[in-house]
XYZ file of C-alpha atoms in Angstrom:
213
model
C 0.000 0.000 0.000
C 2.930 2.341 0.676
C 4.171 1.846 -2.889
C 1.324 3.928 -4.284
C 1.934 7.369 -5.761
C -0.654 8.168 -3.107
C -1.608 5.780 -0.303
C -3.805 5.090 2.713
C -2.826 2.916 5.656
C -4.744 -0.371 5.442
C -6.112 0.277 1.929
C -4.391 -1.321 -1.066
C -5.754 1.379 -3.405
C -5.878 4.338 -1.007
C -5.421 7.991 -1.961
C -5.382 9.993 1.264
C -1.636 10.673 1.529
C 0.816 11.900 -1.105
C 4.003 9.857 -1.299
C 7.375 11.560 -0.968
C 7.881 10.996 -4.700
C 4.583 12.731 -5.493
C 5.477 15.636 -3.213
C 8.804 15.982 -5.032
C 7.085 15.874 -8.421
C 4.513 18.456 -7.331
C 7.260 20.787 -6.179
C 9.094 20.344 -9.483
C 5.943 21.101 -11.462
C 5.098 24.157 -9.390
C 8.602 25.567 -9.712
C 9.377 24.669 -13.316
C 6.304 23.759 -15.367
C 3.362 25.802 -14.139
C 4.056 28.475 -16.781
C 3.517 25.816 -19.483
C 0.128 24.668 -18.218
C -1.603 25.771 -21.436
C 0.147 23.051 -23.494
C -0.078 20.283 -20.892
C -2.982 17.835 -21.136
C -4.733 17.995 -17.768
C -7.313 15.407 -18.822
C -4.867 12.512 -19.146
C -3.362 10.662 -16.196
C -0.691 8.225 -15.074
C -1.144 4.570 -14.128
C 0.398 3.406 -10.863
C -1.053 -0.095 -11.175
C -1.585 -1.649 -7.738
C -3.748 -4.571 -8.913
C -2.561 -7.881 -7.467
C -2.060 -11.431 -8.715
C -3.039 -13.026 -5.395
C -6.357 -12.324 -3.709
C -6.266 -13.681 -0.140
C -7.320 -11.534 2.826
C -4.936 -8.668 3.566
C -3.190 -8.760 0.214
C -1.630 -5.439 -0.657
C -1.488 -4.303 2.989
C 0.579 -5.159 6.028
C 3.157 -7.870 5.490
C 1.021 -10.314 3.509
C 3.050 -11.646 0.570
C 1.816 -9.748 -2.471
C 2.678 -9.881 -6.157
C 1.331 -7.033 -8.233
C 0.291 -7.649 -11.827
C 3.210 -5.520 -12.976
C 5.445 -8.314 -11.640
C 3.919 -10.764 -14.114
C 4.070 -8.297 -17.000
C 7.792 -7.798 -16.446
C 8.503 -11.505 -15.922
C 6.737 -12.354 -19.197
C 7.842 -9.220 -21.081
C 4.196 -8.326 -21.736
C 3.765 -4.557 -21.301
C 0.283 -3.072 -21.237
C -0.992 0.499 -21.290
C -4.359 -0.482 -19.797
C -4.938 0.717 -16.222
C -7.122 -1.904 -14.551
C -8.313 0.044 -11.497
C -9.553 3.637 -11.762
C -8.164 4.333 -8.268
C -4.701 3.683 -9.695
C -5.142 6.021 -12.666
C -3.879 9.274 -11.180
C -5.514 12.248 -12.850
C -6.070 15.949 -12.056
C -9.313 17.135 -10.480
C -10.386 18.661 -13.814
C -10.125 15.333 -15.650
C -13.154 13.302 -16.757
C -11.377 10.019 -15.991
C -9.340 8.321 -13.272
C -9.211 9.126 -9.572
C -9.020 12.946 -9.962
C -6.617 13.077 -7.013
C -3.677 15.008 -8.476
C -2.881 18.589 -7.602
C -0.725 18.912 -10.720
C -0.792 16.880 -13.984
C 2.538 15.136 -13.423
C 3.489 11.526 -12.720
C 6.300 9.042 -13.326
C 7.148 6.658 -16.143
C 5.697 3.140 -15.744
C 7.638 -0.089 -16.091
C 5.396 -0.933 -19.067
C 6.502 2.240 -20.858
C 10.112 1.288 -20.125
C 9.593 -2.079 -21.824
C 7.943 -0.392 -24.793
C 10.920 1.965 -25.072
C 13.323 -0.919 -25.708
C 14.253 -2.540 -22.392
C 12.853 -6.053 -22.131
C 11.358 -7.921 -19.226
C 12.271 -11.397 -18.007
C 13.529 -12.867 -14.740
C 14.475 -10.153 -12.240
C 15.514 -11.932 -9.066
C 17.883 -9.733 -7.097
C 21.503 -10.196 -8.211
C 20.520 -12.868 -10.755
C 18.888 -10.426 -13.132
C 18.177 -11.661 -16.647
C 16.136 -8.772 -17.942
C 17.759 -7.002 -20.867
C 18.337 -3.390 -21.770
C 18.644 -1.617 -25.085
C 21.614 0.696 -25.512
C 19.532 2.585 -28.059
C 16.769 3.415 -25.592
C 16.459 7.077 -24.676
C 16.103 5.922 -21.061
C 19.731 4.726 -20.838
C 21.535 7.753 -19.433
C 23.883 6.186 -16.890
C 21.553 6.973 -13.971
C 19.145 4.732 -12.060
C 15.569 5.852 -11.420
C 12.289 4.675 -9.936
C 9.182 3.883 -11.962
C 5.552 4.321 -10.906
C 4.845 0.564 -10.936
C 4.825 -1.535 -7.730
C 6.228 -5.050 -7.953
C 4.706 -6.270 -4.681
C 5.553 -7.083 -1.096
C 7.699 -10.189 -0.622
C 11.036 -11.655 0.437
C 13.181 -11.141 -2.631
C 16.152 -13.262 -3.673
C 16.347 -15.206 -0.430
C 16.223 -12.107 1.769
C 15.428 -12.697 5.432
C 12.936 -9.847 5.634
C 9.733 -8.983 3.790
C 9.972 -5.763 1.782
C 7.668 -3.539 -0.249
C 9.187 -3.628 -3.742
C 9.006 -1.006 -6.488
C 10.345 -1.346 -10.025
C 13.408 0.694 -10.851
C 15.586 1.043 -13.934
C 19.336 0.617 -13.523
C 22.010 2.825 -15.034
C 22.240 0.485 -18.052
C 18.479 0.393 -18.588
C 17.899 -2.956 -16.875
C 14.558 -3.436 -15.068
C 14.839 -4.553 -11.448
C 12.840 -4.635 -8.217
C 14.047 -2.898 -5.087
C 12.664 -1.373 -1.908
C 12.610 2.421 -1.622
C 13.450 2.343 2.078
C 16.907 0.976 1.278
C 18.106 2.490 -1.982
C 17.894 6.029 -3.327
C 17.424 6.438 -7.071
C 16.487 9.352 -9.283
C 13.053 10.236 -10.625
C 11.889 10.600 -14.204
C 8.868 12.933 -14.087
C 6.314 12.575 -16.889
C 3.786 15.040 -18.290
C 1.305 14.641 -21.134
C 1.370 17.202 -23.948
C -1.918 18.229 -25.554
C -2.599 16.594 -28.894
C -3.344 19.893 -30.659
C -0.002 21.611 -30.061
C 2.534 22.356 -32.784
C 5.941 20.777 -32.199
C 9.207 22.121 -33.594
C 12.851 21.204 -33.011
C 14.527 17.803 -33.087
C 14.994 17.176 -29.364
C 18.754 17.783 -29.270
C 20.543 20.095 -26.844
C 21.202 22.482 -29.724
C 17.653 22.369 -31.065
C 15.274 21.248 -28.295
C 11.609 20.548 -28.830
C 9.368 23.588 -28.488
C 5.587 23.622 -28.336
C 2.996 26.172 -29.319
C -0.765 26.260 -29.693
């Protein structure tokens, strides 16, 4: 439950408290992107899929072993852009879809989007990681970062203790699971650009993308 972009104690799909990552994103948006609100799509959202593979009592809360459906999608290299639960589709209050819980229209990249960008899924069991990266992916920058997709709550790779696990992307673009309470990685904030804007530039440092209505 604490792996949600927002969370509630005792509720696997709760929305009462903003995570530290969300607070950081909100601060970044307020300080850097609020002047560009006219070109940002405030109707679209971001999927932090907390749906689970197992369904016994207490799953997704406490220390009950939990595997989120993102775990299976990574293990089988089967990315999906469908958000199963509307409570996990984080959208602004002005949106006509999702949970309408966001203060600002900003989220994080999902592990599914990472797979679609070129990094592949597969077995991701601690140090024995067989997922693959693509050196051509724009996500490979030499820095590790968290995604928005929970993996579950379990004892990973023979660990003695149960941990809440979130997907992260390593500095070579490899997908892995880790627990935020132990490791610090970067963030990759995501916004959605309106479909009716005009785009110019080629995305390079010398000629960055610019948008206009």
